[in-house]
XYZ file of C-alpha atoms in Angstrom:
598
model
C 0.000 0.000 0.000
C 0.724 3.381 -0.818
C 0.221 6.945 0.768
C 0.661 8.422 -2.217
C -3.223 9.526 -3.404
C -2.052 8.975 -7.466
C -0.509 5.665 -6.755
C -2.696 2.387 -8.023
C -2.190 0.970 -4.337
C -2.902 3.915 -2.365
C -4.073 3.647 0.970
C -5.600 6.573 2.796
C -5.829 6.776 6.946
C -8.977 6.037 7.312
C -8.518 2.305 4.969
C -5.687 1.421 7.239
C -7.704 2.523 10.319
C -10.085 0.358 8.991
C -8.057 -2.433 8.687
C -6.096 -2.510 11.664
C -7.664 -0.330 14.519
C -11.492 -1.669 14.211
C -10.808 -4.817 15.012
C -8.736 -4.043 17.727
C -11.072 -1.807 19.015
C -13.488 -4.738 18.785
C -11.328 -6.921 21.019
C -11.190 -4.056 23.020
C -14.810 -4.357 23.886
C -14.641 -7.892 24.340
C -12.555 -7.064 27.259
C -9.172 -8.437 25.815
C -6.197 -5.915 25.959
C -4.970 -5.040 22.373
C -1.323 -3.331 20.862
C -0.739 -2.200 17.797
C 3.178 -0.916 16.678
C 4.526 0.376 13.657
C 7.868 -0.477 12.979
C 10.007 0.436 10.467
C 12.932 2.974 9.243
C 13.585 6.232 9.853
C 11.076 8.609 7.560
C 9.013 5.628 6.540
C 5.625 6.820 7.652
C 5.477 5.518 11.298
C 4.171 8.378 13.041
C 2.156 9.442 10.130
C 0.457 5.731 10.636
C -0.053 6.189 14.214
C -0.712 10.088 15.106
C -1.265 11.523 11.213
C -1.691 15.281 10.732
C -4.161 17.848 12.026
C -5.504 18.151 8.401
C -8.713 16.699 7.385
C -8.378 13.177 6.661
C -5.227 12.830 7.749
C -6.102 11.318 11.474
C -3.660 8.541 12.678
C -5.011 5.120 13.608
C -4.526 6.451 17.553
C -7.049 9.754 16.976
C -9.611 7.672 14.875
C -9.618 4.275 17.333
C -10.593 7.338 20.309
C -12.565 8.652 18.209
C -14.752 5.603 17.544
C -14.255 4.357 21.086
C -16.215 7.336 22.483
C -19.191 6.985 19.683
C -19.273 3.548 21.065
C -19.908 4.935 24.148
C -22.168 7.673 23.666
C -24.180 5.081 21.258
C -25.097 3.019 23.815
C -28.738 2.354 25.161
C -27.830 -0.191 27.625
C -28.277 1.372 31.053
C -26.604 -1.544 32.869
C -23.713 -0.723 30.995
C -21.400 2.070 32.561
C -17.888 3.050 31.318
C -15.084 4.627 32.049
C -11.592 5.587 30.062
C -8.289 6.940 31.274
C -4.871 7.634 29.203
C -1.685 8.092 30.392
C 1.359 8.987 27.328
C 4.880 8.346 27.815
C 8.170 8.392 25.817
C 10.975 6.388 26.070
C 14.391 8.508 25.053
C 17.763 7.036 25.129
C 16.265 4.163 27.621
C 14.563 6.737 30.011
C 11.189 7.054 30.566
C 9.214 10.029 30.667
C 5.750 11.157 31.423
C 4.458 13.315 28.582
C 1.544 14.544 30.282
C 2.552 16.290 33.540
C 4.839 18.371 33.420
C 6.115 18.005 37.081
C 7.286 14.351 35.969
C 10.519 15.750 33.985
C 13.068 13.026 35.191
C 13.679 9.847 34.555
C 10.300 7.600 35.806
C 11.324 4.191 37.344
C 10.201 0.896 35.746
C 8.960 -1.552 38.621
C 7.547 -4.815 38.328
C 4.454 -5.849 40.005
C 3.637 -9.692 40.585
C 0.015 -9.740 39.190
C 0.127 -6.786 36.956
C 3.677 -7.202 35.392
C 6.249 -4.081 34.277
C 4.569 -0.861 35.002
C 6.056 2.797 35.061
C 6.205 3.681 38.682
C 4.328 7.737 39.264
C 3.404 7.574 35.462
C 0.001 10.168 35.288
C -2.871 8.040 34.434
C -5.543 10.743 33.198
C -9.228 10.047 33.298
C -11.021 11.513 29.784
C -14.576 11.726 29.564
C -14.862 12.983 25.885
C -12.890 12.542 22.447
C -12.255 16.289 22.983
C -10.404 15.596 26.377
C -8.583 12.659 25.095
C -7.810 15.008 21.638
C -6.121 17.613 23.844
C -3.873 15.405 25.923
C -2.349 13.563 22.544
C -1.800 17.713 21.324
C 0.044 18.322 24.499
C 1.914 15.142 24.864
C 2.969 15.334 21.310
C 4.265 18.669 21.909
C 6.555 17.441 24.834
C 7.582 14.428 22.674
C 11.422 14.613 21.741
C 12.075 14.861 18.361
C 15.113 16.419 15.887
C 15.955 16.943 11.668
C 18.093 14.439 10.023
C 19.292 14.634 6.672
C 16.526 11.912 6.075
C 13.236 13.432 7.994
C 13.120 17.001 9.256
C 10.983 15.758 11.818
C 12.842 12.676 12.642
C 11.026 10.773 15.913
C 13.868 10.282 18.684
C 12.266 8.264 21.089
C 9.664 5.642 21.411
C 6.281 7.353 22.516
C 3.290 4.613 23.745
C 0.184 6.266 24.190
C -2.432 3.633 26.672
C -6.128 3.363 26.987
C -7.006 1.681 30.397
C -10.749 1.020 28.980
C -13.091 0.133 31.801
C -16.693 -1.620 31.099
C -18.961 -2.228 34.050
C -22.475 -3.731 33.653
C -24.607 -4.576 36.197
C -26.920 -7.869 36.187
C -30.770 -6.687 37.832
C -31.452 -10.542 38.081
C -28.761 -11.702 40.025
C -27.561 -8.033 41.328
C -24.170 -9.165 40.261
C -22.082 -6.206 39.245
C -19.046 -7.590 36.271
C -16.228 -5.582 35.019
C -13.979 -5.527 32.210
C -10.689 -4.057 31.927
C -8.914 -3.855 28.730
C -5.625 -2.116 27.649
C -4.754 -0.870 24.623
C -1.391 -0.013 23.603
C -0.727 2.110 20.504
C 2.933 2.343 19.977
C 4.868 4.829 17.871
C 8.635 3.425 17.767
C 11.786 5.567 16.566
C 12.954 4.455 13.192
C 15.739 2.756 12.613
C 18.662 4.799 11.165
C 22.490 4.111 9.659
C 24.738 6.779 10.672
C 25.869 7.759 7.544
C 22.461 7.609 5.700
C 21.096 10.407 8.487
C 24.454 12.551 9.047
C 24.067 12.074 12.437
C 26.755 13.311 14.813
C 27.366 14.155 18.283
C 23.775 13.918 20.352
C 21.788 12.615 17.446
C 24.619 10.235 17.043
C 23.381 9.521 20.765
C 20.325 8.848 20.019
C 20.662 7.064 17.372
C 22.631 4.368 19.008
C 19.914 4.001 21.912
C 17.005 3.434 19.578
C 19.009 0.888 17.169
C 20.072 -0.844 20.363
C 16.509 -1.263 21.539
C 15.544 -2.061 18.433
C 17.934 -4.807 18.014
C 16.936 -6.225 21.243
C 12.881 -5.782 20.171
C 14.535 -8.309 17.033
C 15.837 -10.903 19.614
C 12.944 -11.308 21.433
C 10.160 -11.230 18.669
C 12.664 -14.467 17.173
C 13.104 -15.767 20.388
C 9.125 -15.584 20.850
C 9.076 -16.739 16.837
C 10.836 -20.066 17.779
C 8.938 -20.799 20.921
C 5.893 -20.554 18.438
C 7.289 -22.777 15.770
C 9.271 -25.509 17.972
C 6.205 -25.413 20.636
C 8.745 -25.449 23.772
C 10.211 -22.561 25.395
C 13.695 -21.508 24.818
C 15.871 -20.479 27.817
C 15.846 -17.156 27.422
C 13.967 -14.381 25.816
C 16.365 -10.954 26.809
C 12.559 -8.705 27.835
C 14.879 -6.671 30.041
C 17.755 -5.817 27.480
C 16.372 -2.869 26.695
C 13.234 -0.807 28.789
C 11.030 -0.621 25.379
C 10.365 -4.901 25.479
C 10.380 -4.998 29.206
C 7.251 -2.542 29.182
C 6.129 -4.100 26.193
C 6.619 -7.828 27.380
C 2.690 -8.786 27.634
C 1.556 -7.317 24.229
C 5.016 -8.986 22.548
C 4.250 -12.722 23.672
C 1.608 -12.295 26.432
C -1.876 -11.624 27.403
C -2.686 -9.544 24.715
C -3.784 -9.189 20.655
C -1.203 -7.372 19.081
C -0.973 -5.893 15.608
C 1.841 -4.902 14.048
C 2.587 -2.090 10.947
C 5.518 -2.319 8.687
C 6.489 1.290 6.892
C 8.324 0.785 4.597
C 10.602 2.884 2.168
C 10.167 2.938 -1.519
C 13.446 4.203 -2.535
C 16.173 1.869 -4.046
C 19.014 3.479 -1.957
C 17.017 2.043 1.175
C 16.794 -1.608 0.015
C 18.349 -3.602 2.735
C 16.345 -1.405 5.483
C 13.238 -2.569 4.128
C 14.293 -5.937 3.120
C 15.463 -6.142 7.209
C 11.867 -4.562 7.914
C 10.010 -7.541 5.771
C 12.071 -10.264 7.916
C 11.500 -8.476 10.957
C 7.461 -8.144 10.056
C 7.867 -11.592 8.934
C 9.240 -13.323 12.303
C 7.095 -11.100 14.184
C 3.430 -12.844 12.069
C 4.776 -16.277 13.474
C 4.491 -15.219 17.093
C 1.128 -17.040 18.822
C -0.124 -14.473 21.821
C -2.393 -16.156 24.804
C -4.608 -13.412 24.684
C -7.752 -13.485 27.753
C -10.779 -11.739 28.609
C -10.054 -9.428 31.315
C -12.870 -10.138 33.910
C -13.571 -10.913 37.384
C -12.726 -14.942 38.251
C -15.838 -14.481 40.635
C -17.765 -12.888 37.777
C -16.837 -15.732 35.326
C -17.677 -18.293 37.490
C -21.107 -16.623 37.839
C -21.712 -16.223 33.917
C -20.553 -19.809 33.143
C -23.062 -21.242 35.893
C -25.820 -19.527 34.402
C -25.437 -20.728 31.141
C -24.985 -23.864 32.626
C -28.232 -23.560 34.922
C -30.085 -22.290 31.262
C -28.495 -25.266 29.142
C -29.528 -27.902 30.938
C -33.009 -26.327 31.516
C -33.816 -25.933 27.699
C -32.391 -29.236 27.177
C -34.748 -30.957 29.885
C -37.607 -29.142 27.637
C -36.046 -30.246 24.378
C -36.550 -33.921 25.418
C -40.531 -32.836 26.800
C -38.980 -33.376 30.378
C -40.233 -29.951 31.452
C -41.978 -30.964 34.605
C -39.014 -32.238 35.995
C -37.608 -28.770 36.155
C -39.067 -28.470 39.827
C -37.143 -31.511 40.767
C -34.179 -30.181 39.408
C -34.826 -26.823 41.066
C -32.819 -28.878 43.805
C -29.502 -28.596 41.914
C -30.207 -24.717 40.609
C -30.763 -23.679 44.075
C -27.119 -24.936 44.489
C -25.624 -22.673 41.625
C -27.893 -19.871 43.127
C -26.435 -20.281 46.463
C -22.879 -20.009 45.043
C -23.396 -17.120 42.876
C -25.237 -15.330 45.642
C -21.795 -15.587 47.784
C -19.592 -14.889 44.732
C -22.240 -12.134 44.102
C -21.239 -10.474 48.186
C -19.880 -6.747 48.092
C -17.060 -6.219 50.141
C -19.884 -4.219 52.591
C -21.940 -7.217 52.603
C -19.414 -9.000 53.894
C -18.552 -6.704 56.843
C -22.455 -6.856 57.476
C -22.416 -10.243 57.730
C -19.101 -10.822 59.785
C -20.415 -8.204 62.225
C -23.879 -10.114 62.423
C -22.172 -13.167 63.533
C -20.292 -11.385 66.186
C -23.544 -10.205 67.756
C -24.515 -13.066 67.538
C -21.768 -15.020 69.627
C -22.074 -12.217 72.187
C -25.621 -12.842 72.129
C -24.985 -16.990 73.098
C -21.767 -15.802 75.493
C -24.640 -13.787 77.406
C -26.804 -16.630 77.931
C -23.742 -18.596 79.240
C -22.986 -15.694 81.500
C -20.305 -13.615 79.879
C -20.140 -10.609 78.239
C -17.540 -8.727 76.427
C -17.018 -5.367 75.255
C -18.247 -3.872 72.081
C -14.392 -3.818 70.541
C -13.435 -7.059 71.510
C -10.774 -6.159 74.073
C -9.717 -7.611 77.045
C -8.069 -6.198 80.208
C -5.813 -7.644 83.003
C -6.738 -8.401 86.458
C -7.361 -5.133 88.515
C -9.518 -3.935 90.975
C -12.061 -2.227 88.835
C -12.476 1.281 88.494
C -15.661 3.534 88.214
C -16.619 2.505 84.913
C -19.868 4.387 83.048
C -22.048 2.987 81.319
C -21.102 4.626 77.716
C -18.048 2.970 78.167
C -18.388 0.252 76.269
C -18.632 -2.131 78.595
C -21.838 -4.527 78.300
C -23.329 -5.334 81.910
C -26.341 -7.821 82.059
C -27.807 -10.460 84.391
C -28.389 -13.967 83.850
C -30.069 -16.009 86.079
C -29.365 -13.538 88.647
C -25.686 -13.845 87.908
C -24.143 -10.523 86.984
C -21.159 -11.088 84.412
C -18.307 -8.739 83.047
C -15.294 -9.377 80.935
C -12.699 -7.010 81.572
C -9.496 -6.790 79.480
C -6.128 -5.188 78.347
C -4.891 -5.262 75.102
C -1.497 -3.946 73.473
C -1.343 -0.333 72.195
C 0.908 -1.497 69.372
C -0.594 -4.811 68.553
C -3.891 -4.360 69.185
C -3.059 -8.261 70.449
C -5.091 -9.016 73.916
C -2.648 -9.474 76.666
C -4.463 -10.733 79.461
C -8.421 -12.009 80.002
C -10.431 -11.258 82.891
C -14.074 -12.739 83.899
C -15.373 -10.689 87.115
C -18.265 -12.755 88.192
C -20.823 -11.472 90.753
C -23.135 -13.683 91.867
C -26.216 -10.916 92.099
C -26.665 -7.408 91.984
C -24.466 -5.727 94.487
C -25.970 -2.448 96.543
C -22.638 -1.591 96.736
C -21.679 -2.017 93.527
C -24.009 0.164 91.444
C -25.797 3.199 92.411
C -29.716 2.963 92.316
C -30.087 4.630 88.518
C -27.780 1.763 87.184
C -25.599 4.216 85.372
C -22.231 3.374 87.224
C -20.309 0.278 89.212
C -17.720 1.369 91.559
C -15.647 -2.326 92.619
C -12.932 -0.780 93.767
C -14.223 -0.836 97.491
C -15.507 -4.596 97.332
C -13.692 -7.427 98.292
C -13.111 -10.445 95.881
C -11.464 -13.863 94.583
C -8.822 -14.294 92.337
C -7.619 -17.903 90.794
C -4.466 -18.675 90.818
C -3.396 -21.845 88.358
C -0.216 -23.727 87.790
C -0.260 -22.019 84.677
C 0.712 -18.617 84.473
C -1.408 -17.801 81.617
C -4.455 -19.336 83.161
C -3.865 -17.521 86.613
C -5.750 -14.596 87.756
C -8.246 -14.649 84.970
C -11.502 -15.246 87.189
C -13.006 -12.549 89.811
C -15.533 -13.864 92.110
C -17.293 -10.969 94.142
C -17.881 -10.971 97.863
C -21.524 -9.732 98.312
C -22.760 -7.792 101.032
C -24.154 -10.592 103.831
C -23.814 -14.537 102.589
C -21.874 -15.464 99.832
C -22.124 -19.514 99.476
C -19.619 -21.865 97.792
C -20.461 -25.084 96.888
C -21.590 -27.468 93.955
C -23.996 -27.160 91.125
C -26.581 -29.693 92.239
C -26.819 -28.773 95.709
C -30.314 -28.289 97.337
C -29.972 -24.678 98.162
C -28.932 -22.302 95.341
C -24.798 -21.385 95.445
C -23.508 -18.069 94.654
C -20.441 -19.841 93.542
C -19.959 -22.765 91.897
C -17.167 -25.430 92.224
C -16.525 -28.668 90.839
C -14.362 -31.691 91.506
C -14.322 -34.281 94.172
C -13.603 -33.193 97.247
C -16.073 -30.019 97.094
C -18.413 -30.614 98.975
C -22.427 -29.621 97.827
C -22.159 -26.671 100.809
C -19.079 -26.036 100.895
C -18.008 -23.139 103.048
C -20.160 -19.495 103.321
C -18.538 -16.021 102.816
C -20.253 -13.443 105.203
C -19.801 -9.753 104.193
C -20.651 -7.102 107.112
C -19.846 -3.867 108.559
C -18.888 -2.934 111.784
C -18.810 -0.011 113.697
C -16.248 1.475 112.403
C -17.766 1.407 108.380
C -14.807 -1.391 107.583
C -16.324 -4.432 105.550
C -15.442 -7.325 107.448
C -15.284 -10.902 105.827
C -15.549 -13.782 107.254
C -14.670 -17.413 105.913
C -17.355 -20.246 107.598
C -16.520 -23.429 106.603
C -19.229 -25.951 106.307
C -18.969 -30.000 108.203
C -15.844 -31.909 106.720
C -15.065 -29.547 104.028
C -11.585 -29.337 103.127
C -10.818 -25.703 103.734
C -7.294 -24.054 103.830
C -6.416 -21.120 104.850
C -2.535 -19.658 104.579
C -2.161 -23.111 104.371
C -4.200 -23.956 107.538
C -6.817 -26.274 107.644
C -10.153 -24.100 108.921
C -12.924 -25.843 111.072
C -13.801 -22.569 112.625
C -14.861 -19.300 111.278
C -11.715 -17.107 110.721
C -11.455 -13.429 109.551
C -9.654 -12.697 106.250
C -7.301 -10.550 105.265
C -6.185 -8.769 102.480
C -3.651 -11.126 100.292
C -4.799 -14.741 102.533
C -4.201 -17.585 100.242
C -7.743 -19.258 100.059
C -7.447 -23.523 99.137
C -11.095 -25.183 98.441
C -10.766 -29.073 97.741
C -7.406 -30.338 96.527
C -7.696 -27.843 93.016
C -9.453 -24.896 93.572
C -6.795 -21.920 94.817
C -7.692 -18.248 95.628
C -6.506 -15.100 97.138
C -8.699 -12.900 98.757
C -7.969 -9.318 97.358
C -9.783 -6.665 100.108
C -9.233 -3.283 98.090
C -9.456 -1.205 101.271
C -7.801 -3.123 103.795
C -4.953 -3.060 101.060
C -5.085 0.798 100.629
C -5.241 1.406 105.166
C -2.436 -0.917 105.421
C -0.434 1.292 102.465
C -1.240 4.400 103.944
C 0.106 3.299 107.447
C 3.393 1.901 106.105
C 4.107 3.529 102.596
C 7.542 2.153 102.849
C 6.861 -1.463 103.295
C 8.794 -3.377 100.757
C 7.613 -5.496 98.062
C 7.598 -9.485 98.866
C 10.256 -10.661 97.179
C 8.866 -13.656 96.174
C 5.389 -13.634 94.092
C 2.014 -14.658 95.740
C 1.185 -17.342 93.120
C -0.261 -20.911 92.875
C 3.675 -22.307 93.585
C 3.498 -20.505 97.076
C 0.607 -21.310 97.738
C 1.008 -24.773 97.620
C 4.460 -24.992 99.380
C 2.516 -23.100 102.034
C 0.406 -25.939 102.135
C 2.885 -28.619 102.376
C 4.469 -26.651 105.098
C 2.304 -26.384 107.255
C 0.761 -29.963 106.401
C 4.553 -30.853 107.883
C 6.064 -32.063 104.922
C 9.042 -30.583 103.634
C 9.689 -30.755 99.736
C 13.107 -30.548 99.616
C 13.526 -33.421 102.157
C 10.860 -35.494 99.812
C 13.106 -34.555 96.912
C 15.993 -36.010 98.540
C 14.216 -39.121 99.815
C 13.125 -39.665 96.296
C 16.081 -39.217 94.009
């Protein structure tokens, strides 16, 4: 073909444009991404191919596929159907990469590689266009920028590679399955730099340069569409195909041999003193129809699924009433409920999802308050401490159950958001002293309580039992008269010992342990058949398992106040000591047992 309009095989713009760019533009909408190159020597027509001329008629294959891609667009009826378009332009000069569109990007833009998405320019302006006039004015502007110089073979002589892309965006939404589906296809339209001899241009000094950079790229461009040729032709992959030789195939790696349909122009020159450049451009055109792309439609996995199991759900239906099996469609309504079920969770919005994960949680805090616990609104926990005034805005959930009042109380940590410790403060019913008559407030920092203490660390101080004003009981689950608290195990007896809260004269809360016939009690390690006054810190031993220690928040806070320098116990007040205590003053002495033993 021709560009000459007197020539037999004369070709005009729009006939190539109509060869080449609407099928691509076709693929396009199909959702596949497309490329489309012209290659060729220096002052062959390249740029003329792809950009053209502002005259009339003279349009590029890059105006005229924009063009057409917004009269697509504003030609279609379908409301389901929404679109959007954005553009970014960049040249590559001397194997930099610039940003032909904003201005503030004057250096040299970094090419990264992402694992899903492959080579991509790293701050490169992606533009969003909502008309052919927008899209119009940013190819003006970035043509402007684009680097270009006179040779003694083309005044305007292209000295870089410029790719212009259309990210092309189709979203439709389905009203019978509310399943919204997207599309994403990119189109590359590539304007390389011609190749040049040195001596055929005159080029010296920084076209010299130049010249070198864009025969070296397009050398490597050479290797790798013959590398990608004989991985076509042998049907087995060589060991190397050199992408990142040069930045023009790295970027260009998908459309080359890739996910993508790729097109490619040949200019060549007429002239008999350019023979062996177009004979070299026929080859290269010639390797380059050999290569076999793997090109996809762009879409949503979730969103294919949910198309394929329709069709599926429709082909077996009309088959059923091809064969007059029709009114076993009900029956089968069994196996399309299935495929509705799936594509109703493929069809979930990321919202939908939260909505769903957050009905759940009430939902376990719902069945945790039946059991008798309840947790705070953000999940956290908090350490064992004697609790503060706490309102009732703060978060904290406070209900009875069964006329057992239940709190979980928490700490978590600031950086890791990670819960540290986990605290259960059981009271057995609704204190007086704990809450104020308009229920709007606790304050447990006056009222005496329980603390577990385990073998295991982790498992130790985790449960608060609350001492209630008058008779706390202890004792099992089945017993005849109701117990405040509940223990288990074999040597607990179904009464097992009574807690008895009072005040004396003074205002001090005074409690008493009461231990009920042949129940094993301890005491500091003591064995208790009498009622006995605790104190704050008393180690508290119920059965063989079951290990306390009474925590009396005021006692504790008199007995600071009157010796503010009383040192810390240097050893811990833990399960360990308590049971030593135990064997101590049971009379047997460990480390003599140790020795007997071993």
């Amino acid at each position: 073909m021709s560009f000459q309009p007197e020539d037999p095989c004369f070709a005009s713009q729009s006939r190539v444009y109509n060869d080449i760019g609407k099928e691509m533009l076709l693929h396009a909408f199909e959702g596949y991404n497309v490329c489309i190159f012209a290659y060729g020597q220096t002052g062959a027509g390249k740029s003329y191919t792809m950009m053209g001329k502002q005259e009339e008629s003279q349009a590029g294959i890059i105006p005229q596929l924009c063009e057409e891609l917004f009269e697509k667009i504003n030609d279609n009826s379908n409301e389901e159907m929404s679109y959007s378009v954005e553009v970014s332009y960049m040249e590559i000069y001397c194997e930099r990469v610039r940003d032909l569109l904003n201005p503030k990007n004057k250096g040299n833009l970094r090419v990264r590689e992402h694992p899903l998405l492959g080579p991509y320019v790293e701050d490169l302006s992606k533009l969003a266009v909502t008309s052919y006039t927008d899209i119009a004015d940013l190819m003006d502007a970035g043509n402007k920028a684009r680097t270009v110089a006179a040779t003694n073979m083309n005044e305007t002589s292209s000295r870089s590679h410029a790719v212009f892309t259309i990210v092309f965006t189709q979203k439709k939404h389905d009203a019978e399955t509310d399943l919204s589906t997207e599309k994403v296809s990119k189109i590359s339209l590539v304007d390389l730099a011609g190749s040049e001899r040195a001596d055929s241009t005159g080029a010296k000094g920084t076209r010299l340069k130049e010249g070198a950079n864009i025969n070296k790229s397009l050398t490597t461009l050479g290797k790798v569409i013959s590398a990608l040729a004989e991985v076509s032709k042998k049907k087995k992959k060589t060991d190397f195909i050199p992408y990142r030789d040069s930045v023009l195939t790295w970027l260009l790696r998908e459309n080359l041999g890739g996910n993508s349909r790729t097109a490619m122009v040949a200019a060549l020159s007429p002239a008999d003193i350019n023979y062996d450049e177009t004979l070299s451009t026929l080859r290269y055109a010639d390797r380059a129809k050999q290569i076999k792309c793997n090109a996809v439609i762009n879409e949503d996995p979730n969103a294919k699924l949910v198309r394929e199991l329709k069709e599926e759900v429709t082909r077996l239906k009309d088959l059923l009433r091809a064969q007059g099996l029709g009114d076993i469609i009900d029956t089968f309504g069994v196996f399309t409920q299935e495929s509705e079920k799936i594509i109703a969770e493929l069809n979930e919005t990321w919202e939908e999802k939260l909505r769903k994960t957050e009905a759940i949680r009430m939902e376990r805090e719902a069945l945790l308050a039946e059991m008798g616990v309840a947790i705070r609104e953000d999940g956290g926990t908090l350490g064992v401490f004697s609790p503060k005034k706490v309102k009732k805005t703060a978060n904290f959930q406070i209900m009875s159950v069964s006329g057992w009042l239940v709190i979980l109380q928490g700490e978590h940590d600031e950086e890791t958001a990670i819960p540290r410790r986990a605290c259960i403060c059981i009271f057995p019913q609704r204190p007086s002293t704990l809450f104020d008559d308009s229920f709007d407030a606790f304050s447990a920092d006056q009222t005496p309580h329980l603390v577990n203490l385990n073998e295991d660390p982790l498992m130790s101080e985790c449960l608060l039992y609350y001492i209630k004003d008058g008779i706390t009981r202890v004792g099992q689950a089945d017993a005849e008269r109701r117990q405040d608290i509940v223990l288990s195990g074999a040597h607990i007896k179904e009464e097992h010992c009574i807690f008895r809260s009072e005040r004396n004269n003074n205002g001090e809360v005074i409690v008493t342990l009461e231990p009920c016939e042949r129940s094993e009690t301890y005491v500091n390690g003591k064995r208790v058949v009498q009622p006995v006054q605790l104190r704050s810190g008393n180690r508290i031993i119920m059965g063989k398992n079951h290990v306390f220690r009474f925590n009396h928040p005021e006692q504790a806070r008199a007995e600071r106040e009157k010796t503010p320098s009383a040192e810390t116990p240097s050893e811990p007040v833990d399960w360990t000591f308590a049971q030593r205590e135990l064997l101590e003053k049971q009379g047997i002495d460990m480390k003599q047992e140790m020795e007997k033993r071993y």
